[in-house]
Amino acid sequence: MHSNVVFFESNKEQLLRQTFDHIKTLSYPLVKMNQTHSDNIHLINPKTLQKKITTILNTDCLITNSKNIILAVRTADCMPIIISHPSGYLCSIHSGRKGTEKKLLQKAIQTLSKKTQSNKDFSIWFGPHICSHCYEINSKTREYYNLQKNNITQLQNELNLSENHLIVSPYCTCCNNTMYFSYRKNNQTKRRNFFFCYLK
Ligand SMILES: [Zn+2]
């Protein structure tokens, strides 16, 4: 991520309660999503935000160009994606299989390219997510889904990756289950990993 982006996360080791103590000391507004595996992109209007926490309904992608607004995405096997651009744009995405099939990442890049008038110098971070070996989607046909590969394809459809910077987390939430909550590994747990970022 670019040096104008601050990032932190909560997971099995760094629990959400501790992270919220840190967020309180920042006293910045936090924006979270009521994630619905949609391809809806929400552009944040800072004037409409609550002082502490604002929940955006029915969206899986947040975009802001305002400083000191914390974007939150929650996952347990789906992929969190954070995109930043040096012109001062930040984007946070919840990308599961459904969102990926609806081409959410590709649509987000199209929106960001329009906003920034640029198709280079983006920094794209693929956070911890279920790997293709763990993500069986049909036990009869033994079909597996590759979240990472499908999202990389969408990036390549919009951006020249040699002019942009892609960072992929080495962690599978299912394989590295001591660190991250996994819906599949932990009996459909309601607990989630949270990924936070803001422009400073
Ligand atoms: Zn795995």
Tab-separated table of C-alpha atoms and ligand atoms in Angstrom:
chain	number	residue	atom	x	y	z
A	1	MET	CA	0.000	0.000	0.000
A	2	HIS	CA	1.119	3.572	-0.561
A	3	SER	CA	2.775	5.564	2.204
A	4	ASN	CA	-0.346	7.755	2.499
A	5	VAL	CA	-2.373	4.704	3.599
A	6	VAL	CA	-2.569	3.386	7.161
A	7	PHE	CA	-3.592	-0.255	7.485
A	8	PHE	CA	-4.364	-2.526	10.432
A	9	GLU	CA	-6.322	-5.724	10.984
A	10	SER	CA	-7.982	-7.818	13.636
A	11	ASN	CA	-7.972	-11.602	13.561
A	12	LYS	CA	-7.658	-14.556	15.934
A	13	GLU	CA	-4.495	-13.128	17.459
A	14	GLN	CA	-5.287	-9.421	17.365
A	15	LEU	CA	-8.863	-9.399	18.582
A	16	LEU	CA	-11.459	-6.885	17.481
A	17	ARG	CA	-11.905	-5.483	20.984
A	18	GLN	CA	-8.239	-4.457	21.138
A	19	THR	CA	-8.429	-3.001	17.656
A	20	PHE	CA	-11.467	-0.931	18.615
A	21	ASP	CA	-9.518	0.541	21.509
A	22	HIS	CA	-6.987	1.718	18.950
A	23	ILE	CA	-9.740	3.101	16.701
A	24	LYS	CA	-11.206	5.028	19.658
A	25	THR	CA	-7.873	6.766	20.222
A	26	LEU	CA	-7.881	7.838	16.557
A	27	SER	CA	-11.399	9.329	16.870
A	28	TYR	CA	-11.931	9.191	13.101
A	29	PRO	CA	-15.279	8.197	11.596
A	30	LEU	CA	-15.441	4.523	10.649
A	31	VAL	CA	-17.428	3.251	7.679
A	32	LYS	CA	-18.445	-0.384	7.532
A	33	MET	CA	-20.492	-2.282	4.995
A	34	ASN	CA	-23.550	-4.425	5.330
A	35	GLN	CA	-21.946	-6.871	2.891
A	36	THR	CA	-24.293	-8.795	0.627
A	37	HIS	CA	-22.020	-10.430	-1.997
A	38	SER	CA	-23.184	-7.735	-4.412
A	39	ASP	CA	-21.345	-5.740	-7.057
A	40	ASN	CA	-22.505	-2.453	-5.525
A	41	ILE	CA	-19.894	0.268	-5.187
A	42	HIS	CA	-20.432	3.066	-2.684
A	43	LEU	CA	-18.693	6.432	-3.019
A	44	ILE	CA	-18.411	7.915	0.451
A	45	ASN	CA	-19.811	11.383	1.006
A	46	PRO	CA	-18.055	12.613	4.161
A	47	LYS	CA	-20.914	15.010	4.928
A	48	THR	CA	-23.338	12.140	5.482
A	49	LEU	CA	-21.186	10.213	7.949
A	50	GLN	CA	-21.997	9.655	11.609
A	51	LYS	CA	-19.448	10.834	14.116
A	52	LYS	CA	-18.322	7.330	15.072
A	53	ILE	CA	-19.662	4.477	12.933
A	54	THR	CA	-21.669	4.533	9.713
A	55	THR	CA	-22.993	1.345	8.118
A	56	ILE	CA	-23.563	1.403	4.372
A	57	LEU	CA	-26.335	-0.993	3.405
A	58	ASN	CA	-26.105	-3.539	0.606
A	59	THR	CA	-22.606	-2.799	-0.631
A	60	ASP	CA	-19.309	-4.653	-1.005
A	61	CYS	CA	-17.039	-1.823	-2.083
A	62	LEU	CA	-16.235	1.537	-0.516
A	63	ILE	CA	-14.323	4.357	-2.191
A	64	THR	CA	-13.129	7.605	-0.632
A	65	ASN	CA	-10.752	10.439	-1.412
A	66	SER	CA	-11.114	11.977	2.063
A	67	LYS	CA	-8.411	11.700	4.664
A	68	ASN	CA	-8.968	10.182	8.108
A	69	ILE	CA	-12.043	8.114	7.266
A	70	ILE	CA	-11.561	4.493	8.303
A	71	LEU	CA	-12.873	1.882	5.861
A	72	ALA	CA	-13.654	-1.551	7.256
A	73	VAL	CA	-14.155	-4.878	5.513
A	74	ARG	CA	-14.998	-8.157	7.269
A	75	THR	CA	-14.254	-11.635	5.986
A	76	ALA	CA	-13.920	-15.274	6.919
A	77	ASP	CA	-12.551	-16.967	3.740
A	78	CYS	CA	-13.667	-14.311	1.253
A	79	MET	CA	-10.970	-11.959	0.017
A	80	PRO	CA	-10.477	-8.448	1.353
A	81	ILE	CA	-8.997	-6.140	-1.286
A	82	ILE	CA	-7.545	-2.706	-0.615
A	83	ILE	CA	-6.627	-0.405	-3.482
A	84	SER	CA	-4.893	2.928	-3.233
A	85	HIS	CA	-3.710	5.542	-5.695
A	86	PRO	CA	-1.077	8.222	-5.009
A	87	SER	CA	-3.501	10.936	-6.180
A	88	GLY	CA	-5.395	10.271	-2.935
A	89	TYR	CA	-7.965	7.551	-3.506
A	90	LEU	CA	-8.667	4.568	-1.309
A	91	CYS	CA	-10.931	1.591	-1.926
A	92	SER	CA	-11.915	-1.358	0.227
A	93	ILE	CA	-13.605	-4.455	-1.243
A	94	HIS	CA	-15.252	-7.632	0.030
A	95	SER	CA	-14.750	-10.183	-2.724
A	96	GLY	CA	-16.186	-13.644	-2.373
A	97	ARG	CA	-17.119	-16.023	-5.152
A	98	LYS	CA	-20.396	-14.243	-5.905
A	99	GLY	CA	-18.839	-10.777	-5.998
A	100	THR	CA	-16.008	-12.131	-8.111
A	101	GLU	CA	-18.454	-13.689	-10.582
A	102	LYS	CA	-20.266	-10.334	-10.766
A	103	LYS	CA	-16.884	-8.744	-11.617
A	104	LEU	CA	-16.874	-6.442	-8.618
A	105	LEU	CA	-13.113	-5.838	-8.689
A	106	GLN	CA	-13.158	-5.019	-12.384
A	107	LYS	CA	-16.012	-2.536	-11.858
A	108	ALA	CA	-14.177	-0.964	-8.924
A	109	ILE	CA	-11.050	-0.475	-11.045
A	110	GLN	CA	-13.153	1.103	-13.806
A	111	THR	CA	-14.623	3.542	-11.271
A	112	LEU	CA	-11.213	4.322	-9.777
A	113	SER	CA	-9.617	4.842	-13.190
A	114	LYS	CA	-12.348	7.349	-14.030
A	115	LYS	CA	-11.994	9.152	-10.694
A	116	THR	CA	-8.192	9.312	-10.785
A	117	GLN	CA	-7.942	9.759	-14.580
A	118	SER	CA	-5.223	7.126	-14.395
A	119	ASN	CA	-4.603	3.470	-15.088
A	120	LYS	CA	-1.191	3.204	-13.495
A	121	ASP	CA	0.497	3.524	-10.095
A	122	PHE	CA	-2.352	1.737	-8.326
A	123	SER	CA	-1.379	-0.349	-5.341
A	124	ILE	CA	-3.625	-3.392	-4.986
A	125	TRP	CA	-3.530	-5.652	-1.931
A	126	PHE	CA	-5.202	-9.067	-1.910
A	127	GLY	CA	-5.620	-9.958	1.759
A	128	PRO	CA	-5.817	-13.399	3.401
A	129	HIS	CA	-8.434	-15.572	1.691
A	130	ILE	CA	-9.311	-19.200	1.115
A	131	CYS	CA	-6.923	-20.846	-1.351
A	132	SER	CA	-8.039	-22.932	-4.299
A	133	HIS	CA	-7.037	-26.219	-2.605
A	134	CYS	CA	-9.385	-25.488	0.314
A	135	TYR	CA	-12.272	-24.031	-1.660
A	136	GLU	CA	-14.193	-26.992	-3.019
A	137	ILE	CA	-17.491	-25.828	-4.515
A	138	ASN	CA	-18.828	-29.171	-5.690
A	139	SER	CA	-17.919	-32.308	-3.757
A	140	LYS	CA	-19.385	-34.643	-6.412
A	141	THR	CA	-17.438	-33.241	-9.333
A	142	ARG	CA	-14.559	-32.163	-7.058
A	143	GLU	CA	-14.639	-28.678	-8.493
A	144	TYR	CA	-12.548	-26.015	-6.804
A	145	TYR	CA	-12.785	-22.245	-7.032
A	146	ASN	CA	-9.753	-20.015	-7.369
A	147	LEU	CA	-10.651	-16.619	-5.897
A	148	GLN	CA	-7.163	-15.246	-6.377
A	149	LYS	CA	-6.780	-16.238	-10.024
A	150	ASN	CA	-10.206	-14.933	-10.997
A	151	ASN	CA	-9.543	-11.582	-9.356
A	152	ILE	CA	-6.107	-11.284	-10.960
A	153	THR	CA	-7.774	-11.848	-14.342
A	154	GLN	CA	-10.130	-8.940	-13.635
A	155	LEU	CA	-7.186	-6.711	-12.763
A	156	GLN	CA	-5.432	-7.684	-15.983
A	157	ASN	CA	-8.570	-6.845	-17.950
A	158	GLU	CA	-8.314	-3.230	-16.763
A	159	LEU	CA	-4.686	-2.583	-15.836
A	160	ASN	CA	-1.209	-3.314	-17.070
A	161	LEU	CA	0.224	-5.036	-14.013
A	162	SER	CA	3.777	-3.941	-14.854
A	163	GLU	CA	2.649	-0.321	-14.302
A	164	ASN	CA	0.775	-1.098	-11.093
A	165	HIS	CA	1.709	-2.856	-7.892
A	166	LEU	CA	-0.074	-6.047	-6.816
A	167	ILE	CA	0.677	-7.541	-3.406
A	168	VAL	CA	-0.887	-10.911	-2.532
A	169	SER	CA	-1.072	-12.102	1.056
A	170	PRO	CA	0.587	-15.519	1.454
A	171	TYR	CA	-2.079	-16.614	3.978
A	172	CYS	CA	-4.970	-18.916	3.273
A	173	THR	CA	-7.570	-18.391	6.016
A	174	CYS	CA	-8.325	-22.123	5.967
A	175	CYS	CA	-4.723	-23.458	5.858
A	176	ASN	CA	-3.439	-20.834	8.355
A	177	ASN	CA	-6.219	-21.344	10.754
A	178	THR	CA	-4.346	-20.400	13.922
A	179	MET	CA	-4.202	-16.803	12.694
A	180	TYR	CA	-7.446	-16.164	10.830
A	181	PHE	CA	-11.100	-17.019	11.264
A	182	SER	CA	-12.302	-19.351	8.536
A	183	TYR	CA	-15.969	-19.991	7.798
A	184	ARG	CA	-15.182	-23.372	6.293
A	185	LYS	CA	-12.571	-24.524	8.781
A	186	ASN	CA	-14.336	-23.271	11.923
A	187	ASN	CA	-17.796	-24.830	11.471
A	188	GLN	CA	-19.365	-21.827	9.769
A	189	THR	CA	-18.178	-19.473	12.495
A	190	LYS	CA	-19.880	-16.115	12.922
A	191	ARG	CA	-16.547	-14.585	13.880
A	192	ARG	CA	-14.711	-12.503	11.316
A	193	ASN	CA	-11.361	-11.011	10.406
A	194	PHE	CA	-11.491	-7.230	10.015
A	195	PHE	CA	-9.288	-5.159	7.763
A	196	PHE	CA	-9.113	-1.406	8.277
A	197	CYS	CA	-7.489	1.335	6.243
A	198	TYR	CA	-7.550	5.111	5.946
A	199	LEU	CA	-5.812	7.902	4.085
A	200	LYS	CA	-3.600	10.048	6.246
B	1	ZN	ZN	-5.888	-23.280	1.968
